Short mmCIF file of C-alpha atoms and ligand atoms in Angstrom, two decimals:
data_model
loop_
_atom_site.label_atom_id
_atom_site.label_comp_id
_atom_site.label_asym_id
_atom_site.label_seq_id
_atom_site.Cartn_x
_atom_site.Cartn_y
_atom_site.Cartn_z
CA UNK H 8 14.07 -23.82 16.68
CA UNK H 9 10.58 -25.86 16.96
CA UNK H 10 9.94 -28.71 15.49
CA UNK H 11 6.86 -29.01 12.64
CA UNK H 12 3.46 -29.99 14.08
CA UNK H 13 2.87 -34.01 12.73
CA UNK H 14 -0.03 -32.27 10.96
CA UNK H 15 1.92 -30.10 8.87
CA UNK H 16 3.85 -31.03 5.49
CA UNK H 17 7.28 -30.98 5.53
CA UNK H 18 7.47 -29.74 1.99
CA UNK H 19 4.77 -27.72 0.51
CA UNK H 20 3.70 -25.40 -2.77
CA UNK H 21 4.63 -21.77 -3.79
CA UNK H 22 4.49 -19.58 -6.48
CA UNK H 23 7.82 -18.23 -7.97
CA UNK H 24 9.21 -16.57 -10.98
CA UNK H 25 12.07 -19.39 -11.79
CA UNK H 26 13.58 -17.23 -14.31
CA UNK H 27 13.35 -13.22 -14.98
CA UNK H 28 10.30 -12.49 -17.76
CA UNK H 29 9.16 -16.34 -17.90
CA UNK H 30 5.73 -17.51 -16.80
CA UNK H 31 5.46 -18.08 -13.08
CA UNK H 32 6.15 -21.69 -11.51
CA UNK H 33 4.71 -23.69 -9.15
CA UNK H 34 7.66 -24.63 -7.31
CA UNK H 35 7.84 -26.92 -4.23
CA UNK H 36 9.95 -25.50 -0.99
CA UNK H 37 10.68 -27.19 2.79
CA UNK H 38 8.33 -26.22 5.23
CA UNK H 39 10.84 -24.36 7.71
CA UNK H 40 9.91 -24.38 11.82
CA UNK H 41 9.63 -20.98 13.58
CA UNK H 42 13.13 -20.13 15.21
CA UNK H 43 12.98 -17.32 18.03
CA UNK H 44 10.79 -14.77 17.23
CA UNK H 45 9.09 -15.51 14.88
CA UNK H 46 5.80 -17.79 13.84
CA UNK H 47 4.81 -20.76 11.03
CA UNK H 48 1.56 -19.61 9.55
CA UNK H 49 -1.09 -21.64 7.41
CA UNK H 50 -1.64 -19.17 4.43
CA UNK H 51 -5.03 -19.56 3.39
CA UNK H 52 -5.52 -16.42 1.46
CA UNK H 53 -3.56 -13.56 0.27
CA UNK H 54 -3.64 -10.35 -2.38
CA UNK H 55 -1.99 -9.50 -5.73
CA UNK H 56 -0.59 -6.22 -6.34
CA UNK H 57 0.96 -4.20 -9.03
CA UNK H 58 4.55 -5.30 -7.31
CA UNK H 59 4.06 -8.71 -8.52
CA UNK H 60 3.75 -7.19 -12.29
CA UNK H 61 6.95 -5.14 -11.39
CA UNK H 62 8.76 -8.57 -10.88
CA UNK H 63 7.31 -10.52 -13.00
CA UNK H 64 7.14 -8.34 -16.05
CA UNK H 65 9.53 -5.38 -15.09
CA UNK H 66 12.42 -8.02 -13.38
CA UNK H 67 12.15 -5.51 -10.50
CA UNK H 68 14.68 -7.26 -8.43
CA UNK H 69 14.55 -10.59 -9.39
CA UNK H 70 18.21 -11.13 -11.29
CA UNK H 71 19.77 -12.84 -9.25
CA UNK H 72 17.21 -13.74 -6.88
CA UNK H 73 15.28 -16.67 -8.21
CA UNK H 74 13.69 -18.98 -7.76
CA UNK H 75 11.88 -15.89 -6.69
CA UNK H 76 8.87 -16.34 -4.06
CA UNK H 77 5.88 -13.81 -4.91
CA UNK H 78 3.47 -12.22 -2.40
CA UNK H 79 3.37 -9.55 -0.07
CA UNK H 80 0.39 -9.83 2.25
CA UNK H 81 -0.52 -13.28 3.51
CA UNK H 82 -3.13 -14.25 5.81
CA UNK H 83 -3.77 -17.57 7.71
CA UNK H 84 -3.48 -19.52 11.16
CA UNK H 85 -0.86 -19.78 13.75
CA UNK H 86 0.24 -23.51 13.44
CA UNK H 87 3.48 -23.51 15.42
CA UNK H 88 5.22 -20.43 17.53
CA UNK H 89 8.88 -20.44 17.78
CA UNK H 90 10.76 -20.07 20.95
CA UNK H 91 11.21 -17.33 23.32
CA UNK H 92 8.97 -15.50 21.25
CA UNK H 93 7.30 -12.53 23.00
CA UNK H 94 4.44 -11.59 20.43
CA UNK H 95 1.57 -13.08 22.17
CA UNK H 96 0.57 -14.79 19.28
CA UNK H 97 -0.54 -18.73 19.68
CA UNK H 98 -1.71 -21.65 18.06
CA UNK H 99 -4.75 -20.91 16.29
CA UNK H 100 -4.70 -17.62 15.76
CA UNK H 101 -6.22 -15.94 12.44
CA UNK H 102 -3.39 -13.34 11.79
CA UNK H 103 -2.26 -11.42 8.60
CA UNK H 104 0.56 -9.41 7.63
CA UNK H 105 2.35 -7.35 5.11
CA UNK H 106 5.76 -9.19 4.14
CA UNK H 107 8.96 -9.60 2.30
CA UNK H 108 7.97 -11.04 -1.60
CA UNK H 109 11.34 -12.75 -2.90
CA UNK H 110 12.11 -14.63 0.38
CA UNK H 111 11.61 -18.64 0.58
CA UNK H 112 10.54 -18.10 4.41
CA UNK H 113 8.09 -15.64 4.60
CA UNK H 114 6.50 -14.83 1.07
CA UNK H 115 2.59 -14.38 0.69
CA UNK H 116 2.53 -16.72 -2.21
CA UNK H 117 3.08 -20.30 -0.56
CA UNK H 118 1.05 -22.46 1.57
CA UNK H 119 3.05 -22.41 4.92
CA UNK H 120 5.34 -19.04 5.68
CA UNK H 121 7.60 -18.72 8.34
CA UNK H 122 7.67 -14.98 9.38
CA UNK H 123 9.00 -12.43 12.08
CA UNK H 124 5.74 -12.14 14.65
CA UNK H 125 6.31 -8.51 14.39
CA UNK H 126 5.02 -8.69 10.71
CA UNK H 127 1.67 -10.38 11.70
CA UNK H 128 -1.08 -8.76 13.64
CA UNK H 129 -4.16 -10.74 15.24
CA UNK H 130 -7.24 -10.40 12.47
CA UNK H 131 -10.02 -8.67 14.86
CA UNK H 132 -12.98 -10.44 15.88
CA UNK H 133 -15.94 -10.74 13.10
CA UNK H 134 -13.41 -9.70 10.20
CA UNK H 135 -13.11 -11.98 7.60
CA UNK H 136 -9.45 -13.17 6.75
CA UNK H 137 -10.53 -12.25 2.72
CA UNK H 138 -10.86 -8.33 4.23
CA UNK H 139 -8.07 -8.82 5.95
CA UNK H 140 -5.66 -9.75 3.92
CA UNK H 141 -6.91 -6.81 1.49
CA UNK H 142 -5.46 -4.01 4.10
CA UNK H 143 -1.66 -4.75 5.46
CA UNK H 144 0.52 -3.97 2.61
CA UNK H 145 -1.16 -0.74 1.69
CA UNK H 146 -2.37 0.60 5.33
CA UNK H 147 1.34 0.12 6.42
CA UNK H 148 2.36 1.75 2.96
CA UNK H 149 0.26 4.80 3.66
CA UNK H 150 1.39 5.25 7.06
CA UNK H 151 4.59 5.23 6.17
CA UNK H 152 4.76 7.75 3.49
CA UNK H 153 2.69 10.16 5.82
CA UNK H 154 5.35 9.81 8.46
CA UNK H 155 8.19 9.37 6.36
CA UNK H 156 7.82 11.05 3.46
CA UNK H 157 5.24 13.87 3.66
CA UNK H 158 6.50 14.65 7.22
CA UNK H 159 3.52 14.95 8.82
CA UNK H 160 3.61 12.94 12.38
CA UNK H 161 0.35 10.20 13.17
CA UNK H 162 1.02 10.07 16.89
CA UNK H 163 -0.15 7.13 18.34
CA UNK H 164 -2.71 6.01 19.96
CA UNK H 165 -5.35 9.04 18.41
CA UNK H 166 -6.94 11.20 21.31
CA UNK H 167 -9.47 12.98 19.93
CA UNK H 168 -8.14 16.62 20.51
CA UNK H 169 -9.81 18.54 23.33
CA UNK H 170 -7.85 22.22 22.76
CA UNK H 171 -8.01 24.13 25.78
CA UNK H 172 -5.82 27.35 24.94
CA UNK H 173 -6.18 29.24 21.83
CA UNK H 174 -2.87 27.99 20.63
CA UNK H 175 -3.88 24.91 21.01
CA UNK H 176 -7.21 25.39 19.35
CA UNK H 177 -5.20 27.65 16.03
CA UNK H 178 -2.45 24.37 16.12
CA UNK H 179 -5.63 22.01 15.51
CA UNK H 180 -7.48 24.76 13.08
CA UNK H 181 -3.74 24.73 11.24
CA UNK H 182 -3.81 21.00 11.07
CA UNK H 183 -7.43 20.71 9.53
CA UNK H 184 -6.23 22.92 6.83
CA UNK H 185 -3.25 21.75 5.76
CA UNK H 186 -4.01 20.82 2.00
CA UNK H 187 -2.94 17.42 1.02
CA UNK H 188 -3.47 15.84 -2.46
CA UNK H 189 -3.73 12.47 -3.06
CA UNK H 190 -3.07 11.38 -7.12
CA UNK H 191 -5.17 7.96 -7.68
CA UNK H 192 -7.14 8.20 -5.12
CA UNK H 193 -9.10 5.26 -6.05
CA UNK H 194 -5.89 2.92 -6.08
CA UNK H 195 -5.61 0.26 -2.63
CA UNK H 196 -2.74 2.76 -1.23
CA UNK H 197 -4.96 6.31 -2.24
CA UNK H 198 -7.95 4.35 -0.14
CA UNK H 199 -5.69 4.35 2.85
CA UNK H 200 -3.97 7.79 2.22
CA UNK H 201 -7.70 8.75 2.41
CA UNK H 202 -9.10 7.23 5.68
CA UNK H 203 -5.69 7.85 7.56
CA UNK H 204 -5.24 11.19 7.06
CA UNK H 205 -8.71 11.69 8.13
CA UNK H 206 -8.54 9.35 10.97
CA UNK H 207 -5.64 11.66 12.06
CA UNK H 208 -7.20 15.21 11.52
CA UNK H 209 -6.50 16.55 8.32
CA UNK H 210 -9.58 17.85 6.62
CA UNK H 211 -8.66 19.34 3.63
CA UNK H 212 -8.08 16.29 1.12
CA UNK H 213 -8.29 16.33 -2.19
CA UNK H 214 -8.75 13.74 -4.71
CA UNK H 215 -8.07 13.09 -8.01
CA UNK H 216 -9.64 9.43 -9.59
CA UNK H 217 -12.27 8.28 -12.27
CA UNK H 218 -15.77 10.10 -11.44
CA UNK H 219 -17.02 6.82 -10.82
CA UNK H 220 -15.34 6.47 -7.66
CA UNK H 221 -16.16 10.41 -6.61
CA UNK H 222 -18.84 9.23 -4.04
CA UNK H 223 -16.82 6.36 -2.41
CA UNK H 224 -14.13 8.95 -1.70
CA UNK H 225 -16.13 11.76 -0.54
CA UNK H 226 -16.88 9.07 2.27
CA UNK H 227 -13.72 7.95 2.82
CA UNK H 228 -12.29 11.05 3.74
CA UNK H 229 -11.98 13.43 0.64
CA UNK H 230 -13.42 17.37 0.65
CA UNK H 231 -13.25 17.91 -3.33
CA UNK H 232 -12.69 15.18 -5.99
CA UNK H 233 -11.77 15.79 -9.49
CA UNK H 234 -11.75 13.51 -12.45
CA UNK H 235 -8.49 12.43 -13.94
CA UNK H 236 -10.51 10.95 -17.25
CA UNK H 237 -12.06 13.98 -18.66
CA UNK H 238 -9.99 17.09 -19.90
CA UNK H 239 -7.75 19.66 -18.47
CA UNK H 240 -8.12 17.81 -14.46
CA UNK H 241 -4.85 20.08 -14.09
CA UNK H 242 -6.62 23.17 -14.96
CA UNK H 243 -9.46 22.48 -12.58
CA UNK H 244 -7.04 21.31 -9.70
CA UNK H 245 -5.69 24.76 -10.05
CA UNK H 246 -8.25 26.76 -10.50
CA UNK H 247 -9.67 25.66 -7.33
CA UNK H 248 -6.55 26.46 -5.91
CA UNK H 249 -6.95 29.58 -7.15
CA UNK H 250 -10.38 29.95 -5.82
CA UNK H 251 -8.50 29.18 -2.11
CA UNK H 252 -6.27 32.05 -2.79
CA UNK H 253 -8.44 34.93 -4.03
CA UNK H 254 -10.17 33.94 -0.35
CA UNK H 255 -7.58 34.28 1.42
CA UNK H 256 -5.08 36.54 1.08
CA UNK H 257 -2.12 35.92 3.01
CA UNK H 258 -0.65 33.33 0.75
CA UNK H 259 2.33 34.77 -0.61
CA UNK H 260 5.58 33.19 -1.11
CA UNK H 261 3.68 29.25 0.11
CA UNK H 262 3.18 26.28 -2.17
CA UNK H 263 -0.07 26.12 -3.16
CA UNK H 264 -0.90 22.21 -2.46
CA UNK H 265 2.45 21.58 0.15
CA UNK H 266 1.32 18.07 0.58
CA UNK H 267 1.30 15.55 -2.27
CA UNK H 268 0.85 11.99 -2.53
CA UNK H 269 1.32 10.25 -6.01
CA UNK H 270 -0.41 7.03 -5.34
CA UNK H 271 0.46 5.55 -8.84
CA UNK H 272 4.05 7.15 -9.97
CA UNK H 273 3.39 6.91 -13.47
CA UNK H 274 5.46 8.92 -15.64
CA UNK H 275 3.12 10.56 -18.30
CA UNK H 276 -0.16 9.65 -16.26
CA UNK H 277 0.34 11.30 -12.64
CA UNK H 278 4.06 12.98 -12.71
CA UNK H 279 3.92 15.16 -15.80
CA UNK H 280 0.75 16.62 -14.92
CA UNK H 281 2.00 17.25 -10.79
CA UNK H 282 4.98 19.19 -12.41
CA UNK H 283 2.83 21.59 -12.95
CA UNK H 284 0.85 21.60 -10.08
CA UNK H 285 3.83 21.28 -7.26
CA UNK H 286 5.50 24.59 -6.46
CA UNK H 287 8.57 25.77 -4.35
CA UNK H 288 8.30 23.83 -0.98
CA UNK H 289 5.61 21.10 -2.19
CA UNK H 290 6.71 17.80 -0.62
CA UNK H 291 5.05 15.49 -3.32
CA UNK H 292 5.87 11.44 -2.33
CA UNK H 293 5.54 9.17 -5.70
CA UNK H 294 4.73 5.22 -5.26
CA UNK H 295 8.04 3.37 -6.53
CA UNK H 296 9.11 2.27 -8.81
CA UNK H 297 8.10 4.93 -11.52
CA UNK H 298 6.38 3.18 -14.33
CA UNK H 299 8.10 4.80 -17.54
CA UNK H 300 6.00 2.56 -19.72
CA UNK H 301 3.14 -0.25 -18.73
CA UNK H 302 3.77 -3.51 -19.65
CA UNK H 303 1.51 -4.99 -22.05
CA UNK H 304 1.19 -8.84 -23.52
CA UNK H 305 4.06 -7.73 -25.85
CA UNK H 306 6.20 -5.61 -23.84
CA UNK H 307 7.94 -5.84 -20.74
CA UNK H 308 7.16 -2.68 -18.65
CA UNK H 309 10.41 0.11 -17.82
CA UNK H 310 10.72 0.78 -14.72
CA UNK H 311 12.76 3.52 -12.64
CA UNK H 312 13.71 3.20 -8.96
CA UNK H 313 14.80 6.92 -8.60
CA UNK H 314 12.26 9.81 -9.19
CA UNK H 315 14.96 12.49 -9.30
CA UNK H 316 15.60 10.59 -12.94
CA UNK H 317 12.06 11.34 -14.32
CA UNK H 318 11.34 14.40 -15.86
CA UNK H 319 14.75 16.16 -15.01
CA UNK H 320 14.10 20.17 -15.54
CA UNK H 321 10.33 20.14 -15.70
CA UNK H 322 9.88 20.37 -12.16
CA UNK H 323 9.60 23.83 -10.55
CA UNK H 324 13.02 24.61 -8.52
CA UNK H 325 12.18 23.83 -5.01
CA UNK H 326 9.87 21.08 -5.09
CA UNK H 327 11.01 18.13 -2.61
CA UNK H 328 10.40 14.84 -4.88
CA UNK H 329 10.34 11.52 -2.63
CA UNK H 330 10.38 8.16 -3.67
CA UNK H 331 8.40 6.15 -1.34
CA UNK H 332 10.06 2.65 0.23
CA UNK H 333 7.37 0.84 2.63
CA UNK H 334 9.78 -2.16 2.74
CA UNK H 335 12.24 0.05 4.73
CA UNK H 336 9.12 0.96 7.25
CA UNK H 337 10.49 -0.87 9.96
CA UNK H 338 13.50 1.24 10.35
CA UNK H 339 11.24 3.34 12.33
CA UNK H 340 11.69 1.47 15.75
CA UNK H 341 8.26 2.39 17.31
CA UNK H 342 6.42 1.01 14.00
CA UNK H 343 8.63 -2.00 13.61
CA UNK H 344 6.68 -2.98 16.77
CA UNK H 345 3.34 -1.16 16.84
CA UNK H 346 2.13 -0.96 13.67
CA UNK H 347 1.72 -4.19 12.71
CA UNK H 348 1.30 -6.02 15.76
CA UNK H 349 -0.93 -3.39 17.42
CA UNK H 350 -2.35 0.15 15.19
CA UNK H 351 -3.38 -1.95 11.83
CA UNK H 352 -5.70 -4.66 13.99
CA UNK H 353 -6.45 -1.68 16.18
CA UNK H 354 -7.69 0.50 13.21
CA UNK H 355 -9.56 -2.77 12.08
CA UNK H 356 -11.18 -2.96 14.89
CA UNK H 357 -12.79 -0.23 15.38
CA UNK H 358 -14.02 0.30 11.77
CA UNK H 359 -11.55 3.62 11.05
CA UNK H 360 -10.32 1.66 8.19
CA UNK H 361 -12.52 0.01 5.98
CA UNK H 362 -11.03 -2.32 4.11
CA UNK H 363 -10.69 -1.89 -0.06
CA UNK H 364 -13.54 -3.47 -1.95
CA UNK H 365 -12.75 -7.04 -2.99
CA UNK H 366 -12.63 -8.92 -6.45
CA UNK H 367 -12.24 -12.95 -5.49
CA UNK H 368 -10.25 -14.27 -7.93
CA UNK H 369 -10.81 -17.81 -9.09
CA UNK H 370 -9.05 -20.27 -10.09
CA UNK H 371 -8.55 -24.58 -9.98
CA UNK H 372 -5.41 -24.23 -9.13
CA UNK H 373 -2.93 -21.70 -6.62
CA UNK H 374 -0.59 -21.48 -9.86
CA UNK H 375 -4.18 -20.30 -12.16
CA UNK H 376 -5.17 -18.08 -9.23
CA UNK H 377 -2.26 -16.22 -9.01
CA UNK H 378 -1.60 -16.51 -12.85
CA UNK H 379 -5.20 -14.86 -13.31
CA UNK H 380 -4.78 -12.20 -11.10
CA UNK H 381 -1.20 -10.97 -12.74
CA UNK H 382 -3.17 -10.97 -16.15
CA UNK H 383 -5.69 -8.42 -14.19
CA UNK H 384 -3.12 -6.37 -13.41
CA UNK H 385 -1.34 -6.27 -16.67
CA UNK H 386 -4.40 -5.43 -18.24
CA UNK H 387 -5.14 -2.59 -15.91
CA UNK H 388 -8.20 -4.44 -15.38
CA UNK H 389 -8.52 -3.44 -11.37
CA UNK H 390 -10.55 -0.16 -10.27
CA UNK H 391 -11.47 0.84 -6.83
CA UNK H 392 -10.74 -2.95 -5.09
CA UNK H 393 -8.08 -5.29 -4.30
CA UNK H 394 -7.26 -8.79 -5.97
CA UNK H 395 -8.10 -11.13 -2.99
CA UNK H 396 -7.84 -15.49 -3.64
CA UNK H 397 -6.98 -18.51 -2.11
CA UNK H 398 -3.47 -19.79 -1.37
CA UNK H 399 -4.10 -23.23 0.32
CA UNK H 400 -5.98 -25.97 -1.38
CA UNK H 401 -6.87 -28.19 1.89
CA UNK H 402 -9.60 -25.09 3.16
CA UNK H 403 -12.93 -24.87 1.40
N1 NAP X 26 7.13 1.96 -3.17
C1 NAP X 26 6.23 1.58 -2.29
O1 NAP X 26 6.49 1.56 -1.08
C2 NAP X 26 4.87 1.17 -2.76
C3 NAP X 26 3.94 0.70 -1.84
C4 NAP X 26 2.67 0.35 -2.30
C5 NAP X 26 2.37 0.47 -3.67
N2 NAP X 26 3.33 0.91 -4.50
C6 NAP X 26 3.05 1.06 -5.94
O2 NAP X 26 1.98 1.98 -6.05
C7 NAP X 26 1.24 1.71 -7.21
C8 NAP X 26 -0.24 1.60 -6.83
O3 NAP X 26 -0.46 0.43 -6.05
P1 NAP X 26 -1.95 -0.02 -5.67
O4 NAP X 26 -1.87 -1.36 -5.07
O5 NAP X 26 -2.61 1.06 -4.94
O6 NAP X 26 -2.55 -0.13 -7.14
P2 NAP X 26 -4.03 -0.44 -7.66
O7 NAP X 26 -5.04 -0.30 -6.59
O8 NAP X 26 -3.99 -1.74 -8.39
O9 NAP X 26 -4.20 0.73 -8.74
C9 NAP X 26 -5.32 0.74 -9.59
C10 NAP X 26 -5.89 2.14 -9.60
O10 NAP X 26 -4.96 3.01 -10.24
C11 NAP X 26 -5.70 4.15 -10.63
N3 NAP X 26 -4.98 4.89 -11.69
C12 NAP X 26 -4.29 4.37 -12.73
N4 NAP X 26 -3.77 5.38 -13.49
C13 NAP X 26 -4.15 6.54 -12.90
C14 NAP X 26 -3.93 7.91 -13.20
N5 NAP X 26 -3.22 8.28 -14.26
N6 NAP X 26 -4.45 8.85 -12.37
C15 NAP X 26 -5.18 8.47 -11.28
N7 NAP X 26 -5.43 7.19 -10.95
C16 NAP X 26 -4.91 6.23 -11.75
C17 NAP X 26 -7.02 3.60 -11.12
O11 NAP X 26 -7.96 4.56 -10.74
P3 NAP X 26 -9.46 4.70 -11.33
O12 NAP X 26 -10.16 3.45 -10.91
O13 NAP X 26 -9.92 5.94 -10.67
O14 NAP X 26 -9.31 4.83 -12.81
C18 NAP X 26 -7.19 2.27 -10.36
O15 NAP X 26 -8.24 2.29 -9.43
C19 NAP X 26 1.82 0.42 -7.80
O16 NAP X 26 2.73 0.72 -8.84
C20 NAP X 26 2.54 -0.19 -6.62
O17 NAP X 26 3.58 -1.05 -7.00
C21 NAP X 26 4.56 1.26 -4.08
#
């Protein structure tokens, strides 16, 4: 284990639910050096998201488990690099990372975090660390629940396809045309859904989010949006399916949409209406945990961990319901170590991935900050962006 640089506290401040449905604490924890593998890390900034709601006002998880630690993405500077580790990562680095909430060491949520290198990935070169720490949690999410869930491989690193046999050029054509739809398509995870699935070929996307965001989309990656806020958006999902049929006619006995992502897993909102758009053989992957009701200032939000308990007998027979899990991504060997580390700076870097608009949330305090931006959340106050603020008080 390394010792703590003289410069750095040996105690310092986090955020943590103390006790399941009570206001969240500032509580104060040891600063713990890096042991093999794995780096101390500054936390200057990191982002809310509807999980922290989940725990704070839905106890996902927390009995048992307090104080809890909040925060799933942090980002920061390399202060001290454990032994023996092989990451590459030094002193000084900017890095950011999607990790564990509810752990002491490595939670977003606290001003020094003590974390596996292979959750941290170098923030590119003329990226600011507020972007940043906007794309981790939700870039690895959608990743994941392409590969895992929908089935559909991202092979890494992309080559652009040059087909050379007609097989080859009818496997791409097949690709392309796959249709995939994507249920809150304006939410941080439908943003990424959006630009990875075009990054990686598939051109036949559609959306379903607020008009206002119709534009946005159409850039990010999406062939036809359609409006979740005015009537009947099931009707006109269909009925453009239908349109897609009466073209061509060799559809018989397939799914009409086989791919679909529910980027919100809300039970009345985005399930009930996909039971009746997800036939026989529709793979359709729902966000967990599925929100049964929303908490408000006077109720605690229900939640449900398994999807094959929602809406029992309203589903068509054959559709393949999937709860997604990104915080098991890493049993996937290759993306324990690549993605990360390697494809989420890559995809950074090269501007495939543009990061979800901001809101900076402000506040005197880290407790106020990350108060402010749970009240945000609970009042379904955030459209099209991602809570961003400021964990450590001794920057700017
Ligand atoms: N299990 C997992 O692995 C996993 C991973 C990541 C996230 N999640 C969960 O996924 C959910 C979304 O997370 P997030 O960070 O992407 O949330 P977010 O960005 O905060 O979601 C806000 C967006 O939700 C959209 N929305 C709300 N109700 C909708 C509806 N009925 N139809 C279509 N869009 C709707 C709104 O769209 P408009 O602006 O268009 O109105 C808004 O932009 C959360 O519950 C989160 O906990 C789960």
């Amino acid at each position: 284990m390394a010792s703590l640089p003289a410069f750095v506290p040996a105690t310092h401040p986090a955020v943590a639910i103390t006790s399941p449905g009570k206001p969240l604490q500032l509580i104060n924890l040891p600063t713990i050096p890096p042991s093999p593998g794995e780096v101390l890390v500054h936390v200057t900034h990191t982002s809310s998201s509807p999980l922290d709601l989940h725990r704070a006002s839905g106890d996902l998880h927390v009995h048992n488990n307090t104080p809890f630690v909040m925060g799933i993405t942090i980002g920061g500077t390399v202060v001290a690099v454990g032994p023996n580790t092989a990451s590459g990562l030094r002193v000084g680095d900017r890095v950011f990372g999607f990790v564990n909430d509810g752990s002491e060491r490595e939670a977003g949520f606290q001003a020094y975090a003590t974390v596996p290198a292979w959750k941290l990935g170098r923030v590119p070169e003329g990226i600011d660390i507020r972007d940043a720490v906007a794309v981790p949690a939700n870039l690895v999410t959608a990743v994941h629940t392409v590969v895992q869930d929908l089935g559909l491989p991202l092979p890494w690193p992309v080559v652009p396809p040059v087909p050379s046999s007609a097989a080859e050029k009818g496997r791409a054509k097949e690709k392309e045309d796959k249709i995939v739809l994507v249920w809150g398509a304006a939410s941080s995870v439908g943003m990424y859904v959006l630009q990875v699935l075009r990054h990686w070929g598939y051109r036949h996307v559609l959306a379903v989010a607020s008009g206002k965001h119709h534009e946005a989309l159409k850039e990010l990656g999406a062939r036809q949006c359609f409006d979740y806020r005015e009537g009947d958006v099931v009707g006109k999902v269909l009925g453009y399916l239908e349109g897609l049929e009466k073209k061509e006619n060799n559809k018989e006995g397939r799914p009409r949409v086989p791919y679909i992502v529910d980027c919100i897993g809300s039970k009345e909102g985005t399930l009930r209406p996909l039971t009746r758009i997800a036939d026989k053989g529709s793979r359709v992957a729902v966000m967990l945990p599925v929100i049964n009701v929303h908490t408000t200032k006077d109720q605690k939000s229900e939640l449900e961990m398994d999807v094959g308990k929602v809406l029992v007998g309203e589903w068509k027979n054959g559709v393949e319901l999937r709860g997604v899990r990104t915080f098991l991504y890493h049993q996937n060997e290759f993306f324990k170590h690549h993605l990360q580390p390697e494809i989420v700076p890559a995809l950074l870097e090269q501007r495939v991935i543009k990061p979800n608009k901001l809101r900076m949330v402000e506040g005197k305090t880290l407790l106020d900050r990350a108060q402010k931006a749970l009240d945000l959340l609970r009042d379904q106050a955030v459209s099209g962006e991602k809570l961003v603020w400021r964990v450590a008080d001794d920057i700017y």
